[in-house]
Amino acid sequence: MILAQIPASELRTRLARGHLALQVGPFRFRVTSPLASVSEGLATLYPDFELVAEDEFIDFHVSVTPPAGVRRWIRPQANFSFDGRVPFKPLPADQAMPMLEWGLNWVISNHAHQYLMLHAAVVERNGRAMILPAPPGSGKSTLCAGLVNRDWRLLSDELTLIRLTDGLVVPISRPVSLKNRSIEIVRGLGRHVVVGTPCADTGKGTVAHMRPPTDSVRRMAEPARPAWVVFPQFIQNGEPTCEARGKSTAFVELVHNAFNYNLLGLAGFNALSGLVDACDVHRITYGSLEQAYTAIDALTGE
Amino acid sequence: MMPAEQIKSPVNSRPMAHSDLVVTLLREPGNAAGFSTSEWDLLVRQARHADVMGQLHARLSDAGQLGNLPEAARRHLDTAWNLSQRHRLAVRWELLGIANTLAPLNIPVVLLKGAAYYAAGRMAARGRLFTDVDILVPKAALDSVERIFIRSGWVPTHLNAYDQRYYRQWMHELPPMQHARRGTLIDIHHTLLPPTTGVNCDAAALIAAAQPLEDAELAAFKVLAPSDMLLHSATHLFYGEFDRGLRELVDLDQLIRELGTEPDFWAATVDRARQLDLLNPLHHAVRYTHLLLGTPIPDVVLRAPLDPTIDAIRQRLLDALFLRAFRPDHVSCNDAATRLARWLAFVRSHWLRMPVHLLVPHLFYKAVIAPRKEAAGA
């Protein structure tokens, strides 16, 4: 059963009472929240996700709830909590849905050490994955949204999970996080694109999330073999460029992009060097999504 | 005097809610197959919040039970175990650096707590995470130790004048120091307990009895002799703030299971506790490891109260407090009585550590003045 199959009123009740658990890639999350914005956000962004039955094992129990005291009513706030622990300061209540997304990122990146975790988007075509590592502001999420609205499958927008046992990328096709101007750009990608309610004035400016394509969500159990690492950089009015990078440079850059490289020790080194060995590495700059598509099609031989 | 069998169900503590699953499993790791999937869900959460997931992995592995776990729960335990292996490497690296730093001083350096369990190859280190390195040095060498650490890139924490004075005047350790680049923490002790407790624990005797390590790379360090190691861990827990009560109880359980089988261990430990004025924490350690984790303790040690000031009534009160305070710090065990017990255990630790004429001004400063200063500074 998928989330879209429960009526809105029942979703709201189940969410408020702690009876909503979702299969999100390799993880099972129980999400609890009395807030309407979270219930609506889930209905918009997670409709195709599988529900987990009541008595199953849950990996992570999270909630987004109003704090006790006056901030429940006056300039209301929301707290993210991971199984009773509150890792962040509260945010204004209208940011509850982005807070849930950020909270899930935090929970995964702090606990899922059975994977080498890279801060990178990752997409797949014909069984081969392309990893797009980049710092915030480089246009990685916009490019990722663009690619998955062409013929690429979304594996992840934020967290690339490399399985330590076989080096495959394990999908976690959660909503794609968009900021500021990219929200309009992604909305313009087509009528089928669904973007959730934007939240203004967050720590990252205005943010909104794009619903992951249904096909990507349905195929979340299919891992993919990494084939390319592409460092993207959007440059306003810039000329498109594409250059091959040395593997050692790429290795070092990926170490900086990894959440748990140090923590994994030798296993992390082996996973990352295996990844770099198996991939063609390039850096592309582009002034428009069309230019980026052209460069990527050329790289992938399409 | 209660026979050992009877104290297993102390009258005054209501039977623990069935929800303390992680304690149940630590006590009887052979029963891993007896838990349902949803119980495993709760177990993993309790183990994570009590910071004992890696230790649980070690216990289940010894009992040959890892194959009896649901796969999803197994993944979390395996991850915790791998993380603990990584911590061992990190602690070793840190110890080698500390050995280098202190080499010119040519003083005895005794490792305490987690780092000692690791360096001495104790079972208690298995699966455990390490938050800092604790060392014990002769009091006379304290200033030179502090200076040489600062020269080697370590930075004192708690820089405000009040905290500095609090540590230096009343405590058994310097304010913790942090390495500027690695971010690691070191606690430098000159004795086991704050002098303000009134417990006259002879640090020189502990250092004199400390034992060398078999690990040649760590030859710069010593560890406390077996009885002293147990006494220190008991002291740390029962004079401490109970923020990781269950984890420390698990340490004690492992130390006792490993060291307690040596002939004469118990006679020597009770004698040593009497000599060091530490019968009280030893009493608590044997009672609560035995009651909660089923740690084997000889009847003769369990039967007589090791601390004669603990009569039947006081014992009941202490049981009511501690049996709750040791519950895993997780929402599933957070009823009002347990929260109260944890708070009382915290208050008790301060009560034990400082006489009233020092404690009241200290708590006033921490509760009223420090928050204002912080707010003014922020």
PDB file of C-alpha atoms in Angstrom, chain A residues 26 55-61 82-85 111 113-114 262-263 265, chain B residues 37-38 40-41 44-45 48-49 72-73 75-76 79 83 86 329-331:
ATOM      1  CA  PRO A  26      16.750   1.114   2.507  1.00  0.00           C
ATOM      2  CA  ASP A  55       4.333  -4.349  13.683  1.00  0.00           C
ATOM      3  CA  GLU A  56       7.429  -4.102  11.470  1.00  0.00           C
ATOM      4  CA  PHE A  57      10.872  -3.032  12.643  1.00  0.00           C
ATOM      5  CA  ILE A  58      11.417   0.700  12.175  1.00  0.00           C
ATOM      6  CA  ASP A  59      14.936   2.036  11.690  1.00  0.00           C
ATOM      7  CA  PHE A  60      14.344   5.601  12.785  1.00  0.00           C
ATOM      8  CA  HIS A  61      11.506   7.198  14.741  1.00  0.00           C
ATOM      9  CA  PHE A  82      14.836  11.843  16.711  1.00  0.00           C
ATOM     10  CA  ASP A  83      13.312   9.302  19.053  1.00  0.00           C
ATOM     11  CA  GLY A  84      12.914  11.821  21.867  1.00  0.00           C
ATOM     12  CA  ARG A  85      16.199  13.685  21.304  1.00  0.00           C
ATOM     13  CA  HIS A 111      23.672   6.751  11.559  1.00  0.00           C
ATOM     14  CA  HIS A 113      27.432   3.919   8.461  1.00  0.00           C
ATOM     15  CA  GLN A 114      26.824   0.676   6.597  1.00  0.00           C
ATOM     16  CA  ASN A 262      37.051   9.160   8.238  1.00  0.00           C
ATOM     17  CA  LEU A 263      34.727   7.170  10.369  1.00  0.00           C
ATOM     18  CA  GLY A 265      38.562   3.936   8.025  1.00  0.00           C
TER      19      GLY A 265
ATOM     20  CA  THR B  37      10.132  -7.719  15.827  1.00  0.00           C
ATOM     21  CA  SER B  38       8.463  -4.799  17.568  1.00  0.00           C
ATOM     22  CA  TRP B  40      13.587  -5.462  18.731  1.00  0.00           C
ATOM     23  CA  ASP B  41      12.508  -2.089  17.424  1.00  0.00           C
ATOM     24  CA  VAL B  44      17.595  -0.956  19.396  1.00  0.00           C
ATOM     25  CA  ARG B  45      16.222   2.449  20.377  1.00  0.00           C
ATOM     26  CA  ARG B  48      21.181   3.574  21.126  1.00  0.00           C
ATOM     27  CA  HIS B  49      20.045   6.129  23.703  1.00  0.00           C
ATOM     28  CA  ALA B  72      17.016  -5.021  10.305  1.00  0.00           C
ATOM     29  CA  ALA B  73      18.003  -4.951  13.989  1.00  0.00           C
ATOM     30  CA  ARG B  75      22.236  -4.016  10.805  1.00  0.00           C
ATOM     31  CA  HIS B  76      22.027  -1.393  13.551  1.00  0.00           C
ATOM     32  CA  THR B  79      27.009  -0.620  12.518  1.00  0.00           C
ATOM     33  CA  LEU B  83      31.877   2.227  14.866  1.00  0.00           C
ATOM     34  CA  ARG B  86      36.911   2.634  14.548  1.00  0.00           C
ATOM     35  CA  ASP B 329      17.452   7.052  28.989  1.00  0.00           C
ATOM     36  CA  HIS B 330      14.759   6.653  26.360  1.00  0.00           C
ATOM     37  CA  VAL B 331      11.185   7.922  25.952  1.00  0.00           C
TER      38      VAL B 331
END
